[in-house]
Short mmCIF file of C-alpha atoms and ligand atoms in Angstrom, two decimals:
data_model
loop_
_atom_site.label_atom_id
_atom_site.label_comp_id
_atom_site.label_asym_id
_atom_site.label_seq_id
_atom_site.Cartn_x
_atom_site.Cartn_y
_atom_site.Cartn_z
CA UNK A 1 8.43 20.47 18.49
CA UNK A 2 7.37 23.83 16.40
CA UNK A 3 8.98 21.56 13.70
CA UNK A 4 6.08 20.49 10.39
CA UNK A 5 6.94 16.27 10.51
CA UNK A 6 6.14 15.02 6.80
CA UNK A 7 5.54 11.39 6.89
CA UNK A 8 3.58 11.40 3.31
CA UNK A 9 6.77 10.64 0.94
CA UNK A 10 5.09 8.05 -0.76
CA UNK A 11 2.60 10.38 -1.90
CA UNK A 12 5.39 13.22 -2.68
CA UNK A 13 8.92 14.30 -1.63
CA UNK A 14 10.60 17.70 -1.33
CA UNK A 15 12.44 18.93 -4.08
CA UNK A 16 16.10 18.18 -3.09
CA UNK A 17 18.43 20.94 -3.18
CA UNK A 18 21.37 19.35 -5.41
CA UNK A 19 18.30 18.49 -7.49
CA UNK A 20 16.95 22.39 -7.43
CA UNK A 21 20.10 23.59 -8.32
CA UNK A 22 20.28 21.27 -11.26
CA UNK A 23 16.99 22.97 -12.43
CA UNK A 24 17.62 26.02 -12.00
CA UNK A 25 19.91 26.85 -14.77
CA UNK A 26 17.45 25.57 -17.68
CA UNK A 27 14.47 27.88 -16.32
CA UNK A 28 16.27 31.12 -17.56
CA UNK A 29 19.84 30.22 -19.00
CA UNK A 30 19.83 27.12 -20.95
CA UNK A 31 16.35 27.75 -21.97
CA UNK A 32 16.51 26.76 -25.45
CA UNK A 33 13.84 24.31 -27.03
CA UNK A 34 15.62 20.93 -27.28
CA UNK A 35 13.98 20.11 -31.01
CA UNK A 36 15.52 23.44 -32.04
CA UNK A 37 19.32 22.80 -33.85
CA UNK A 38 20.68 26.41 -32.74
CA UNK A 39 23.28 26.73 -30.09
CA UNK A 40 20.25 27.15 -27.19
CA UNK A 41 18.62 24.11 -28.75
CA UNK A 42 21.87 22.13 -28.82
CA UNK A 43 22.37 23.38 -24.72
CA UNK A 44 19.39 22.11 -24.19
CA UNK A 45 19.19 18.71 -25.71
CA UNK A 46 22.95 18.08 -23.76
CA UNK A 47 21.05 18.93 -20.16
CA UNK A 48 18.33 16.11 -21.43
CA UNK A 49 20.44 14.09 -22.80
CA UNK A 50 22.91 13.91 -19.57
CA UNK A 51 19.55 13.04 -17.76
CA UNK A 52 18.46 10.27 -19.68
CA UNK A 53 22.36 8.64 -19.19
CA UNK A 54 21.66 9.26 -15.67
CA UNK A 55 18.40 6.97 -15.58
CA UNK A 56 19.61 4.53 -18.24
CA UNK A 57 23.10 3.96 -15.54
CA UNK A 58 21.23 4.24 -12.53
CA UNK A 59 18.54 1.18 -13.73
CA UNK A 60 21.67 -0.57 -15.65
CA UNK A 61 19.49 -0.07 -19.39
CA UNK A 62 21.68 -1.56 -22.43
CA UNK A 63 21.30 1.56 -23.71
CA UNK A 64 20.10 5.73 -23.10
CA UNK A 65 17.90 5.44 -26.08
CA UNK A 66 15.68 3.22 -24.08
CA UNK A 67 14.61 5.82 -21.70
CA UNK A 68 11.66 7.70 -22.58
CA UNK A 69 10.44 11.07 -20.80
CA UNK A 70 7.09 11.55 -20.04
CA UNK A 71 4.93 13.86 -17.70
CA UNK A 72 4.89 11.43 -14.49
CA UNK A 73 3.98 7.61 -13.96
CA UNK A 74 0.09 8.04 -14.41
CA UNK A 75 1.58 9.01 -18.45
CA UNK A 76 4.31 6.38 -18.29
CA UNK A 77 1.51 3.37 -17.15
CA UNK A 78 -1.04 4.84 -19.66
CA UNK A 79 1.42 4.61 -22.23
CA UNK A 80 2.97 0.96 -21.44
CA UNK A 81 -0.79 -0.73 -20.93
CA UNK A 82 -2.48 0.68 -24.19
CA UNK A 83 0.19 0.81 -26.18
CA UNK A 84 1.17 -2.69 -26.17
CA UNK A 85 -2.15 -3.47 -26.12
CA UNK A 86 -2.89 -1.35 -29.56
CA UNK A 87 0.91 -2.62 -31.20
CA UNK A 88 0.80 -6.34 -30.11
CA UNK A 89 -3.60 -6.83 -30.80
CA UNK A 90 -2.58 -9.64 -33.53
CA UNK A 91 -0.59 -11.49 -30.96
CA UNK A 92 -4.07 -11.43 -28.35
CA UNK A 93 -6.40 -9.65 -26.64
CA UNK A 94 -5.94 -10.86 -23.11
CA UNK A 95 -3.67 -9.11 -20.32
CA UNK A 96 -2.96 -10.05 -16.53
CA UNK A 97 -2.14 -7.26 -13.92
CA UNK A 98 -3.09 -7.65 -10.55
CA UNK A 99 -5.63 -6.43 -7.97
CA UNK A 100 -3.40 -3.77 -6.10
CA UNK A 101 -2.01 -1.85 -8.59
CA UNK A 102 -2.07 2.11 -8.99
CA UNK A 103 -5.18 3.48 -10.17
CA UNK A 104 -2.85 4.55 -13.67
CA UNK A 105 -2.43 1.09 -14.33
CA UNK A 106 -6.06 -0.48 -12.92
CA UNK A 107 -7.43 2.37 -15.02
CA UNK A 108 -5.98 2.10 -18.03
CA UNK A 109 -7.18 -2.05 -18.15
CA UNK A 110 -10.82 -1.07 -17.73
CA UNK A 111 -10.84 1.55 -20.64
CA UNK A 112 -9.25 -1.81 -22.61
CA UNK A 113 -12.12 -3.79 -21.56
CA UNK A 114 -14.25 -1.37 -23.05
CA UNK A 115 -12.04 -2.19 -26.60
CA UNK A 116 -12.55 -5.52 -26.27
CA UNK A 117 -9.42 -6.52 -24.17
CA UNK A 118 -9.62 -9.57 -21.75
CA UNK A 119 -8.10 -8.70 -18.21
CA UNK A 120 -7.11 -10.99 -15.60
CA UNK A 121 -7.16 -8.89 -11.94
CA UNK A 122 -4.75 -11.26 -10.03
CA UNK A 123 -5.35 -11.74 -6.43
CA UNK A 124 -2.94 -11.41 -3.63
CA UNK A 125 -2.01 -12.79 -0.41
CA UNK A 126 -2.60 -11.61 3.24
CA UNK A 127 0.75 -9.50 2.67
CA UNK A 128 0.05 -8.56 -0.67
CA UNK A 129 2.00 -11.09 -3.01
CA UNK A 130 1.30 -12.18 -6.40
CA UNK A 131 1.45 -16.01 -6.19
CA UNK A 132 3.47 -16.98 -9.13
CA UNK A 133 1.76 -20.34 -9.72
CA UNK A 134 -1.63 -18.24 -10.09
CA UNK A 135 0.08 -16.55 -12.77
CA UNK A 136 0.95 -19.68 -14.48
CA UNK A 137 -2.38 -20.76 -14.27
CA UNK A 138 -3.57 -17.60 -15.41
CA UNK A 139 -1.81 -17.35 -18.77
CA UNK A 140 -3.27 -18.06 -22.16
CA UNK A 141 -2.37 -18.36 -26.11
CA UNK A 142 -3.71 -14.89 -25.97
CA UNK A 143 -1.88 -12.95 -23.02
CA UNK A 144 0.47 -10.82 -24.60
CA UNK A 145 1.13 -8.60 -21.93
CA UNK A 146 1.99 -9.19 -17.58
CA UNK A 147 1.87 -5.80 -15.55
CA UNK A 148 2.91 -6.47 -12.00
CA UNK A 149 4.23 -3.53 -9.85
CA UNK A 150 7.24 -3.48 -7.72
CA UNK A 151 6.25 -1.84 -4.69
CA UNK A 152 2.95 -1.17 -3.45
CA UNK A 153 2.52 2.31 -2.74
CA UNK A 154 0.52 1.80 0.39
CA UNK A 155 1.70 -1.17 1.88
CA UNK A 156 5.00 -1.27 0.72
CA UNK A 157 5.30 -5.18 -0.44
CA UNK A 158 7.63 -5.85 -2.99
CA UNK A 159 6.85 -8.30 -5.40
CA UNK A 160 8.79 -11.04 -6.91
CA UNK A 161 9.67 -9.39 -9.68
CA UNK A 162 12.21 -10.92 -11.75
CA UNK A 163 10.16 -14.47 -11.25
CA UNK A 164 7.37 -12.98 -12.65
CA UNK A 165 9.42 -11.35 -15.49
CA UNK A 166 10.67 -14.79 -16.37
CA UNK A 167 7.05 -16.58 -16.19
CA UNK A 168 6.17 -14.12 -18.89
CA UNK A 169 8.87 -14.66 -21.18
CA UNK A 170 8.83 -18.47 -20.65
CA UNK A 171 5.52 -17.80 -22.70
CA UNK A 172 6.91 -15.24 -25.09
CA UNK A 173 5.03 -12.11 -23.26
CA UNK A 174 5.68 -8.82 -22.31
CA UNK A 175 6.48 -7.65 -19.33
CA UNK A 176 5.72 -4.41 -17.63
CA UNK A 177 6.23 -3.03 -14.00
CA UNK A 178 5.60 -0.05 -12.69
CA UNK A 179 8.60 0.54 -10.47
CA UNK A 180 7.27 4.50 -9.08
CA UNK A 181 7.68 3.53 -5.69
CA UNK A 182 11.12 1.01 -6.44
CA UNK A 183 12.93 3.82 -7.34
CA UNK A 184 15.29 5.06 -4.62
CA UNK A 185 14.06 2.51 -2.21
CA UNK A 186 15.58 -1.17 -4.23
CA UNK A 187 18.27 -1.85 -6.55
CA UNK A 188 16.46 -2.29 -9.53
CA UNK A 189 18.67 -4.00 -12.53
CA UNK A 190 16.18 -4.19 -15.48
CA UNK A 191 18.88 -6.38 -17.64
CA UNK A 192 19.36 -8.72 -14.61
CA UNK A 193 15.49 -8.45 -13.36
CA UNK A 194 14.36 -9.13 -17.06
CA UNK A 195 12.22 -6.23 -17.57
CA UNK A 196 10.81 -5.51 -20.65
CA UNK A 197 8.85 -2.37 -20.02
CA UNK A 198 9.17 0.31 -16.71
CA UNK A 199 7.53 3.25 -15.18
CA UNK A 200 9.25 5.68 -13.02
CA UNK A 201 8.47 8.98 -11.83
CA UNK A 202 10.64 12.05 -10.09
CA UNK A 203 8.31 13.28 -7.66
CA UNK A 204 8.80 10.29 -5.11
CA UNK A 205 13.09 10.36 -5.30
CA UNK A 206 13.26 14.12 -4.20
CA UNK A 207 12.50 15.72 -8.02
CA UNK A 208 10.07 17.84 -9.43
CA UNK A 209 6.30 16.68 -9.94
CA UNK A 210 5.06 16.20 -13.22
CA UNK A 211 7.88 14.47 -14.67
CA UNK A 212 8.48 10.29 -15.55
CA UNK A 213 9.68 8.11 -17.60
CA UNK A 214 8.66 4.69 -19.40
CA UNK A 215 11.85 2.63 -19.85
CA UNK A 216 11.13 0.75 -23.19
CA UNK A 217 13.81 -2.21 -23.86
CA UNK A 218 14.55 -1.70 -27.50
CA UNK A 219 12.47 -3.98 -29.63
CA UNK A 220 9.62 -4.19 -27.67
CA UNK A 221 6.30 -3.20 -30.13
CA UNK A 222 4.65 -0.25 -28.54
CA UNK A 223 2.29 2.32 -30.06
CA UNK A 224 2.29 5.72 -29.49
CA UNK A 225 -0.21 7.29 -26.41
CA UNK A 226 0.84 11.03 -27.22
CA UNK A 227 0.89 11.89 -30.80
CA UNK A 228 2.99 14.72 -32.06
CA UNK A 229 6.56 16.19 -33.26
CA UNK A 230 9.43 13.81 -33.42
CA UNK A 231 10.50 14.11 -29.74
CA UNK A 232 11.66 11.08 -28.18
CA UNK A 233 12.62 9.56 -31.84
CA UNK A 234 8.96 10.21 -32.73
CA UNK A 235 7.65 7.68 -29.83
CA UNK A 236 6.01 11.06 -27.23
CA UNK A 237 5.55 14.49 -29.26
CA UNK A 238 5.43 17.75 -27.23
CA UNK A 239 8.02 19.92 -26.00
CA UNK A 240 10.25 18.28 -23.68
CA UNK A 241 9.95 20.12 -19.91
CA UNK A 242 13.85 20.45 -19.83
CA UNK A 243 14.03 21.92 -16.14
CA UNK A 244 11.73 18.91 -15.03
CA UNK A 245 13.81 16.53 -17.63
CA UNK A 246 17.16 18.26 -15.66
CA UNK A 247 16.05 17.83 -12.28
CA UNK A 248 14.19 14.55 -12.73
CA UNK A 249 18.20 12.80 -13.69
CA UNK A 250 20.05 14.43 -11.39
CA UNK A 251 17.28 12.50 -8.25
CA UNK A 252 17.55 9.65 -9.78
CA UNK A 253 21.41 9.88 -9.84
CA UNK A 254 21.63 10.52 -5.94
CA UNK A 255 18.81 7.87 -5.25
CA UNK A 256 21.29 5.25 -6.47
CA UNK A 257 24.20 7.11 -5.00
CA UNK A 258 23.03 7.22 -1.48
CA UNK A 259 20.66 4.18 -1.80
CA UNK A 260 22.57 1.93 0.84
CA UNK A 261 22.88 4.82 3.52
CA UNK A 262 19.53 5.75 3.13
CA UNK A 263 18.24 2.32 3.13
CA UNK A 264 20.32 1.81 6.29
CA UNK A 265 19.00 5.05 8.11
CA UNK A 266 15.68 3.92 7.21
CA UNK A 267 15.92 0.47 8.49
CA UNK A 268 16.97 1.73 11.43
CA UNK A 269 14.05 4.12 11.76
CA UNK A 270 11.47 1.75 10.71
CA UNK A 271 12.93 -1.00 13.43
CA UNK A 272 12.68 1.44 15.91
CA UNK A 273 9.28 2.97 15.09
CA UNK A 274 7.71 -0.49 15.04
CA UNK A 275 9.21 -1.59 18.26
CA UNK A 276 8.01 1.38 20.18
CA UNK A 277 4.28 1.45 18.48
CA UNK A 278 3.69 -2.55 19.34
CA UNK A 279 5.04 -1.82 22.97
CA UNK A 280 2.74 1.19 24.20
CA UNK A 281 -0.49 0.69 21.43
CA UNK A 282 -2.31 -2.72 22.02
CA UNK A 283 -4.11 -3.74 18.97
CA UNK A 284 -2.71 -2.55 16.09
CA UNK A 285 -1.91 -4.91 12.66
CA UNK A 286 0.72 -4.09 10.51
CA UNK A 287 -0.28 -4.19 6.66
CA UNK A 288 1.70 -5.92 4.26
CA UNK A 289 4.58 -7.79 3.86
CA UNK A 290 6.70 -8.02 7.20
CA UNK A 291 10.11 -8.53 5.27
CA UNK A 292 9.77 -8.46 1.87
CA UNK A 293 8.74 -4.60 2.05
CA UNK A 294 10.87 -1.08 1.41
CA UNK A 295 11.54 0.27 4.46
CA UNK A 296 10.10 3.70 3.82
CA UNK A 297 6.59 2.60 4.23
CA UNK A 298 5.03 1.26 7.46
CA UNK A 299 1.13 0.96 7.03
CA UNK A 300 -0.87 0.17 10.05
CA UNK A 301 -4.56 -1.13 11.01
CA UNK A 302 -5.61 0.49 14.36
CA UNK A 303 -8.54 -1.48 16.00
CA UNK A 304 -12.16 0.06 16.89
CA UNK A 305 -11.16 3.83 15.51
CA UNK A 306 -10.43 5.52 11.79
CA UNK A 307 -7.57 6.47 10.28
CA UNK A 308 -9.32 9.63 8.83
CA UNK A 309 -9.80 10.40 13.07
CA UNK A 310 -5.99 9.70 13.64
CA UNK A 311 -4.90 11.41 10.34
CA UNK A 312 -6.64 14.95 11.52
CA UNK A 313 -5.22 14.82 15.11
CA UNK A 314 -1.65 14.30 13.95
CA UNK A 315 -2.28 16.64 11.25
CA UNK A 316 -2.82 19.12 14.60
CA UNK A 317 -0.18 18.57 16.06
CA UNK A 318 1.86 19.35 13.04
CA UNK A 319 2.36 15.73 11.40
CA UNK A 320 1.83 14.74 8.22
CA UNK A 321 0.35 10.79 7.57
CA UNK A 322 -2.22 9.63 4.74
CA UNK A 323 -4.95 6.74 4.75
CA UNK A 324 -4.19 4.77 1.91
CA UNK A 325 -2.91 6.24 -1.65
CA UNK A 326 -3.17 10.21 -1.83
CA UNK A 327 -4.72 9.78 -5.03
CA UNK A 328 -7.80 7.31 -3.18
CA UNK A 329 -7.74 9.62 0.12
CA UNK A 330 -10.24 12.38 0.65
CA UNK A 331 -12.93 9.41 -0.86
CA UNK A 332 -15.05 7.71 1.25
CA UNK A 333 -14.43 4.20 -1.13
CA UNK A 334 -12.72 1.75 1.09
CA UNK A 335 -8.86 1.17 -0.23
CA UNK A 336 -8.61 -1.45 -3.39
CA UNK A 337 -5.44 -2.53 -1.81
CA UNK A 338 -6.53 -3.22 2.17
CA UNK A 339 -9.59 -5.05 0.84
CA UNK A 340 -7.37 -7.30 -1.73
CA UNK A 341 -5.12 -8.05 1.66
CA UNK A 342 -8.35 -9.10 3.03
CA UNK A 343 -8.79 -6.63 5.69
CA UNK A 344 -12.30 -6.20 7.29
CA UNK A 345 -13.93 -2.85 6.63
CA UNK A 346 -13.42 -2.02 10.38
CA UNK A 347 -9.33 -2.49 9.75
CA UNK A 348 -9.15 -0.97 6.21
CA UNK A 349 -11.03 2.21 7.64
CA UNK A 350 -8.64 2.30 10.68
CA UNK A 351 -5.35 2.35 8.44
CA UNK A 352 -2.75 4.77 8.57
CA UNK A 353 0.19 4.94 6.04
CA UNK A 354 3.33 6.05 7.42
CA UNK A 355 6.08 7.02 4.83
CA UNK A 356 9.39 8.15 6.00
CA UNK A 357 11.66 9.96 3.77
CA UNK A 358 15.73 11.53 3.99
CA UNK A 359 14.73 14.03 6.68
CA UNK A 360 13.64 11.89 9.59
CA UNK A 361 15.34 11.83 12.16
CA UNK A 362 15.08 9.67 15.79
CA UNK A 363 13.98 12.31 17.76
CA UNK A 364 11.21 13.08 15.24
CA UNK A 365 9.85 9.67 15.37
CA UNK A 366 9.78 9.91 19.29
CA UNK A 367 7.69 13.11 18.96
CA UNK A 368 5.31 10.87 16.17
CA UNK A 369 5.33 8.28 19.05
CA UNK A 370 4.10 10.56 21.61
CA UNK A 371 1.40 12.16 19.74
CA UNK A 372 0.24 9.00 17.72
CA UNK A 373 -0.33 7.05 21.48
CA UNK A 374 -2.29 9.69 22.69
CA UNK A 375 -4.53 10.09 19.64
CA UNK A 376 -5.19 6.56 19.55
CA UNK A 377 -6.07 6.41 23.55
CA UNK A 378 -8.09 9.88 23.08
CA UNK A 379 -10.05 7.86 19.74
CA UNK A 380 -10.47 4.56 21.67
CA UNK A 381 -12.19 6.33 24.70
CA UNK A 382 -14.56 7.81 22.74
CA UNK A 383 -15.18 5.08 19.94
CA UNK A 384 -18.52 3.24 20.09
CA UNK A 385 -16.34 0.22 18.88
CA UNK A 386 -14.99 0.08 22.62
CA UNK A 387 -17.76 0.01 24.47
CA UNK A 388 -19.95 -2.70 22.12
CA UNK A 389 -16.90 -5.07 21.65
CA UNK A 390 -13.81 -5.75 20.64
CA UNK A 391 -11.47 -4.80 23.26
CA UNK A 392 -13.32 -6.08 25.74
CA UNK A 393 -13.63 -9.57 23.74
CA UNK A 394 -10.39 -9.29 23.74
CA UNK A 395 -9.51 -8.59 27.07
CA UNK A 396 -11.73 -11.50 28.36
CA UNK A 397 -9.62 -14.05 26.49
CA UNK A 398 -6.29 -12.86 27.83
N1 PMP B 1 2.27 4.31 -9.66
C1 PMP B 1 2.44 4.30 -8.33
C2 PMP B 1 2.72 3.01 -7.64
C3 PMP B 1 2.36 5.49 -7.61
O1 PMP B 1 2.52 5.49 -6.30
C4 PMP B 1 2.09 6.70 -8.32
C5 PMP B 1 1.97 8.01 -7.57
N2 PMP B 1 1.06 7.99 -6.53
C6 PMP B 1 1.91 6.64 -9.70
C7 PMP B 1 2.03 5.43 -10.34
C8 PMP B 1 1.60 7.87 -10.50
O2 PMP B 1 2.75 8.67 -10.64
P1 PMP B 1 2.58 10.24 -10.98
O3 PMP B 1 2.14 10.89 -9.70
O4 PMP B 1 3.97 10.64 -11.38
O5 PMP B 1 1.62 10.37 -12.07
#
């Protein structure tokens, strides 16, 4: 197969093309500056506008104005962790988030601590849950603020979101998720789910990078993070990135479009993918949740060899994986997530994170097959870890 294989779409997707050719216009046409009231301006603020109705639909928000743009979800988590923080101090100083989440959100809660903020890291289970009686337990006359993701971007575990939501506002407190990695793969209903506060970015539902948004329900007290003009009613100064802004609705509009097909194709391709891996690669873990999970991300512990060693020899024969988070890969630092899981360093260093996106295809995930078995059985004859133990221990129980 001469064909590149891209299994990294929870780091990034491709730039659709119904999505590029909603761009396109505003880089050279409709290029006016969407502050400015001339006929470009007034172009331009329509494009952003139609983007934001787009969102608002897709995630069923009461109302447009709710949707705010910002540069991507590192921006959007920023944004919702300090600046209810800052606007709600009176109320308390204490916030719970959990132990797995993005590095955005994590992050932003340890600059916090440095202000004086009191954060509770939540533990999860073996598949990555938040237990919702440890969040009960966890919540004091302080907490004004509960920051749980939806998905896990290297496991793919989905939390119990709209229980969580309604712990918090059983005790009068916000609630934040950021749903990056929801988006396009779940239904996600923020009325229905009882979200208060969401982050969302373009660059994992086929848009351009660099591009988010924080859905803010209106009446929630947030202060600003980005200080400027009056863009987005005076909550996020700076010149709105219209092409981005353009692009950005139009993914989100075909991610709920085509979310059942795609979830189907995917299930389909996951099913099969896991199926063949168990039956010709002996031990091998999967990581995370083993239903409650989006099908687009299959993360797998390989005994006695690293991922890093897998990673490069399906990189040679032209496929594309990731250990853990492509914002944590490249570092030697042992994944925050696979260690909250409880995975032994052994495991955590021998995961792979598989992420299938719109282009896969069956005989694709054959080739993958192929090349992953004999990269594993090339790693495992030549990994120390053979000879001293394991798979022999193993072997002598069977
Ligand atoms: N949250 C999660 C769960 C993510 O996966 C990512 C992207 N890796 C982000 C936030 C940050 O989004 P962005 O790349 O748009 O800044």
């Amino acid at each position: 197969m001469d064909e590149k294989i891209y299994l990294d779409n929870a780091a990034t997707t491709y730039v659709s093309g119904e999505v590029l050719n909603e761009m396109l216009p505003c880089f050279n046409t409709i290029y006016g500056n969407s502050s400015s009231v001339h006929k470009f301006g007034r172009e331009a603020i329509g494009i952003v506008d139609r983007a934001r109705d787009r969102i608002a639909n897709v995630i069923n928000a009461e109302k447009s104005n709710e949707i705010y743009f910002t540069s991507g979800g590192t921006e959007a988590n920023n944004w919702a962790i300090k600046g209810i923080a800052s606007a709600n101090r009176d109320k308390g100083n204490h916030i719970i988030t959990s132990s797995i989440e993005h590095d955005s959100v994590l992050a932003s809660c340890k600059c916090l601590e440095k202000l004086g903020f009191k954060i509770t890291y939540l533990p999860v289970d073996q598949h990555g849950l938040v237990s919702i009686a440890d969040l009960m337990h966890q919540i004091k006359k302080e907490t004004i603020l509960i920051s749980i993701m939806s998905v896990n971007n290297e496991i793919g575990t989905i939390q119990n979101i709209k229980a969580i939501a309604k712990t918090a506002h059983e005790s009068g407190i916000i609630f934040h998720t950021d749903a990056t990695q929801a988006l396009g793969n779940l239904m996600i209903n923020v009325q229905d789910m009882e979200i208060d506060v969401m982050t969302m970015s373009a660059h994992k539902v086929y848009g351009p990078k660099g591009v988010g948004a924080l859905y803010i329900k209106n009446g929630i007290k947030i202060d600003n993070l980005i200080d400027g003009g009056s863009q987005e009613r005076g909550k996020r100064g700076g010149t709105l990135n219209v092409p981005a802004i353009a692009g950005f609705g139009k993914a989100v509009e075909i991610a709920g479009r085509d979310l059942s097909v795609n979830q189907q194709k995917l299930k389909a391709i996951r099913t099969y993918f896991l199926e063949k891996v168990t039956e010709k690669i002996p031990y091998i873990h999967l990581n995370g949740h083993a239903q409650q999970k989006v099908q687009s991300i299959v993360n797998l512990a390989f005994e006695m060899i690293e991922g890093e060693s897998i990673l490069m020899l399906l990189d040679l024969d032209g496929i594309s994986v990731s250990t853990g988070s492509a914002c944590a890969s490249g570092s030697t630092e042992l994944s925050h997530v696979l260690k909250a899981i409880g995975l032994d360093e052994e495991l955590a260093r021998g995961s792979i994170r598989f992420s299938f996106g719109k282009s896969i295809t069956k005989a694709k995930v054959d080739y993958v097959i192929e090349k992953l078995v004999s990269a594993v059985e090339k790693l495992r004859n030549i990994s120390p870890l053979t000879k001293t133990g394991r798979a022999k221990k193993q072997d002598n129980k069977k």
